[in-house]
């Protein structure tokens, strides 16, 4: 089960933390992309995630792999959804938004990830 690697007819773009964990267990070609500000990353982070603040995405877009699934996340999922849409408009077809952001990740996957306001 899980989600389709290709953007299927359902157009699924938001993935829950549990859906992401299930897919990560099956394969290694996924990258977590943290678009929060550096001060937020100092509070908490997801291990092995690549950090590029939202405002720097346009200038660093070439650093992102087009041959992997990108799961973009922020605090609550709003900024990351904007980044996901931006990346899709710029030719990234394998990009998804972490629904509920790192906050939901903390609740559903890893309680060691500190929650903040």
mmCIF file of N, CA and C in Angstrom, residues 3 13-17 19-21 23-24 27 29-35 46 49-50 64-65 68-74 80 83-84 87 94-99 101 105:
data_model
loop_
_atom_site.group_PDB
_atom_site.id
_atom_site.type_symbol
_atom_site.label_atom_id
_atom_site.label_comp_id
_atom_site.label_asym_id
_atom_site.label_seq_id
_atom_site.Cartn_x
_atom_site.Cartn_y
_atom_site.Cartn_z
ATOM 1 N N UNK A 3 1.804 5.308 -0.814
ATOM 2 C CA UNK A 3 1.464 6.237 -1.881
ATOM 3 C C UNK A 3 2.243 5.881 -3.127
ATOM 4 N N UNK A 13 -0.629 14.863 -2.597
ATOM 5 C CA UNK A 13 0.555 15.682 -2.379
ATOM 6 C C UNK A 13 0.900 15.808 -0.903
ATOM 7 N N UNK A 14 -0.076 15.647 -0.030
ATOM 8 C CA UNK A 14 0.161 15.733 1.408
ATOM 9 C C UNK A 14 0.259 14.329 1.974
ATOM 10 N N UNK A 15 1.358 14.056 2.661
ATOM 11 C CA UNK A 15 1.562 12.748 3.273
ATOM 12 C C UNK A 15 1.643 12.908 4.774
ATOM 13 N N UNK A 16 1.037 11.978 5.486
ATOM 14 C CA UNK A 16 1.115 12.013 6.942
ATOM 15 C C UNK A 16 2.481 11.484 7.368
ATOM 16 N N UNK A 17 2.905 11.790 8.586
ATOM 17 C CA UNK A 17 4.172 11.240 9.068
ATOM 18 C C UNK A 17 4.224 9.715 8.981
ATOM 19 N N UNK A 19 2.666 7.723 6.872
ATOM 20 C CA UNK A 19 2.831 7.315 5.469
ATOM 21 C C UNK A 19 4.289 7.460 5.041
ATOM 22 N N UNK A 20 4.933 8.516 5.481
ATOM 23 C CA UNK A 20 6.333 8.741 5.123
ATOM 24 C C UNK A 20 7.221 7.669 5.742
ATOM 25 N N UNK A 21 7.015 7.377 7.020
ATOM 26 C CA UNK A 21 7.807 6.349 7.700
ATOM 27 C C UNK A 21 7.662 5.003 6.992
ATOM 28 N N UNK A 23 6.992 4.401 3.868
ATOM 29 C CA UNK A 23 7.726 4.426 2.598
ATOM 30 C C UNK A 23 9.231 4.403 2.828
ATOM 31 N N UNK A 24 9.704 5.108 3.847
ATOM 32 C CA UNK A 24 11.146 5.151 4.122
ATOM 33 C C UNK A 24 11.672 3.774 4.520
ATOM 34 N N UNK A 27 12.326 1.857 1.117
ATOM 35 C CA UNK A 27 13.327 2.295 0.135
ATOM 36 C C UNK A 27 14.165 3.438 0.677
ATOM 37 N N UNK A 29 15.380 6.068 -1.395
ATOM 38 C CA UNK A 29 15.484 7.203 -2.317
ATOM 39 C C UNK A 29 14.544 8.348 -1.948
ATOM 40 N N UNK A 30 14.446 8.629 -0.656
ATOM 41 C CA UNK A 30 13.627 9.747 -0.192
ATOM 42 C C UNK A 30 14.516 10.735 0.552
ATOM 43 N N UNK A 31 14.237 12.010 0.365
ATOM 44 C CA UNK A 31 14.968 13.045 1.075
ATOM 45 C C UNK A 31 13.982 13.932 1.808
ATOM 46 N N UNK A 32 14.251 14.165 3.079
ATOM 47 C CA UNK A 32 13.458 15.096 3.869
ATOM 48 C C UNK A 32 14.094 16.480 3.700
ATOM 49 N N UNK A 33 13.280 17.469 3.376
ATOM 50 C CA UNK A 33 13.760 18.837 3.148
ATOM 51 C C UNK A 33 13.089 19.769 4.149
ATOM 52 N N UNK A 34 13.877 20.303 5.062
ATOM 53 C CA UNK A 34 13.414 21.194 6.121
ATOM 54 C C UNK A 34 13.532 22.633 5.626
ATOM 55 N N UNK A 35 12.394 23.339 5.505
ATOM 56 C CA UNK A 35 12.416 24.712 4.983
ATOM 57 C C UNK A 35 12.185 25.747 6.085
ATOM 58 N N UNK A 46 14.643 16.879 12.306
ATOM 59 C CA UNK A 46 14.496 15.468 11.938
ATOM 60 C C UNK A 46 15.855 15.016 11.426
ATOM 61 N N UNK A 49 17.715 15.220 7.717
ATOM 62 C CA UNK A 49 16.980 16.106 6.805
ATOM 63 C C UNK A 49 17.929 17.179 6.278
ATOM 64 N N UNK A 50 17.733 17.551 5.021
ATOM 65 C CA UNK A 50 18.496 18.660 4.432
ATOM 66 C C UNK A 50 17.783 19.951 4.806
ATOM 67 N N UNK A 64 18.995 20.449 -5.092
ATOM 68 C CA UNK A 64 17.987 19.427 -4.801
ATOM 69 C C UNK A 64 17.965 18.358 -5.894
ATOM 70 N N UNK A 65 17.914 17.093 -5.484
ATOM 71 C CA UNK A 65 17.892 16.009 -6.473
ATOM 72 C C UNK A 65 16.522 15.875 -7.137
ATOM 73 N N UNK A 68 14.939 11.792 -6.716
ATOM 74 C CA UNK A 68 14.492 11.244 -5.433
ATOM 75 C C UNK A 68 13.149 11.862 -5.087
ATOM 76 N N UNK A 69 12.406 11.161 -4.223
ATOM 77 C CA UNK A 69 11.199 11.763 -3.673
ATOM 78 C C UNK A 69 11.629 12.763 -2.610
ATOM 79 N N UNK A 70 11.143 13.993 -2.717
ATOM 80 C CA UNK A 70 11.425 15.030 -1.735
ATOM 81 C C UNK A 70 10.200 15.201 -0.851
ATOM 82 N N UNK A 71 10.400 15.120 0.451
ATOM 83 C CA UNK A 71 9.327 15.372 1.401
ATOM 84 C C UNK A 71 9.675 16.676 2.107
ATOM 85 N N UNK A 72 8.931 17.727 1.782
ATOM 86 C CA UNK A 72 9.198 19.059 2.308
ATOM 87 C C UNK A 72 8.421 19.239 3.603
ATOM 88 N N UNK A 73 9.090 19.825 4.617
ATOM 89 C CA UNK A 73 8.379 20.084 5.867
ATOM 90 C C UNK A 73 8.820 21.393 6.497
ATOM 91 N N UNK A 74 7.921 21.938 7.303
ATOM 92 C CA UNK A 74 8.188 23.133 8.098
ATOM 93 C C UNK A 74 7.607 22.866 9.485
ATOM 94 N N UNK A 80 5.830 24.677 3.886
ATOM 95 C CA UNK A 80 6.308 23.552 3.077
ATOM 96 C C UNK A 80 5.386 23.273 1.899
ATOM 97 N N UNK A 83 6.402 25.697 -0.723
ATOM 98 C CA UNK A 83 7.657 25.269 -1.346
ATOM 99 C C UNK A 83 7.397 24.091 -2.282
ATOM 100 N N UNK A 84 6.565 23.135 -1.857
ATOM 101 C CA UNK A 84 6.228 21.996 -2.714
ATOM 102 C C UNK A 84 5.631 22.490 -4.032
ATOM 103 N N UNK A 87 8.340 24.059 -6.184
ATOM 104 C CA UNK A 87 9.201 23.050 -6.797
ATOM 105 C C UNK A 87 8.484 22.334 -7.938
ATOM 106 N N UNK A 94 8.477 14.687 -8.158
ATOM 107 C CA UNK A 94 8.468 13.763 -7.017
ATOM 108 C C UNK A 94 8.629 14.534 -5.709
ATOM 109 N N UNK A 95 7.705 15.447 -5.449
ATOM 110 C CA UNK A 95 7.797 16.267 -4.240
ATOM 111 C C UNK A 95 6.469 16.232 -3.497
ATOM 112 N N UNK A 96 6.566 16.101 -2.173
ATOM 113 C CA UNK A 96 5.398 15.945 -1.309
ATOM 114 C C UNK A 96 5.523 16.863 -0.104
ATOM 115 N N UNK A 97 4.412 17.130 0.538
ATOM 116 C CA UNK A 97 4.360 17.963 1.729
ATOM 117 C C UNK A 97 4.078 17.093 2.945
ATOM 118 N N UNK A 98 4.845 17.309 4.025
ATOM 119 C CA UNK A 98 4.586 16.610 5.283
ATOM 120 C C UNK A 98 3.393 17.282 5.957
ATOM 121 N N UNK A 99 2.269 16.597 5.926
ATOM 122 C CA UNK A 99 1.018 17.133 6.474
ATOM 123 C C UNK A 99 1.158 17.345 7.982
ATOM 124 N N UNK A 101 3.432 19.164 9.381
ATOM 125 C CA UNK A 101 4.794 19.578 9.670
ATOM 126 C C UNK A 101 5.494 18.770 10.748
ATOM 127 N N UNK A 105 4.851 15.376 13.217
ATOM 128 C CA UNK A 105 5.884 14.338 13.255
ATOM 129 C C UNK A 105 6.219 14.004 14.707
#
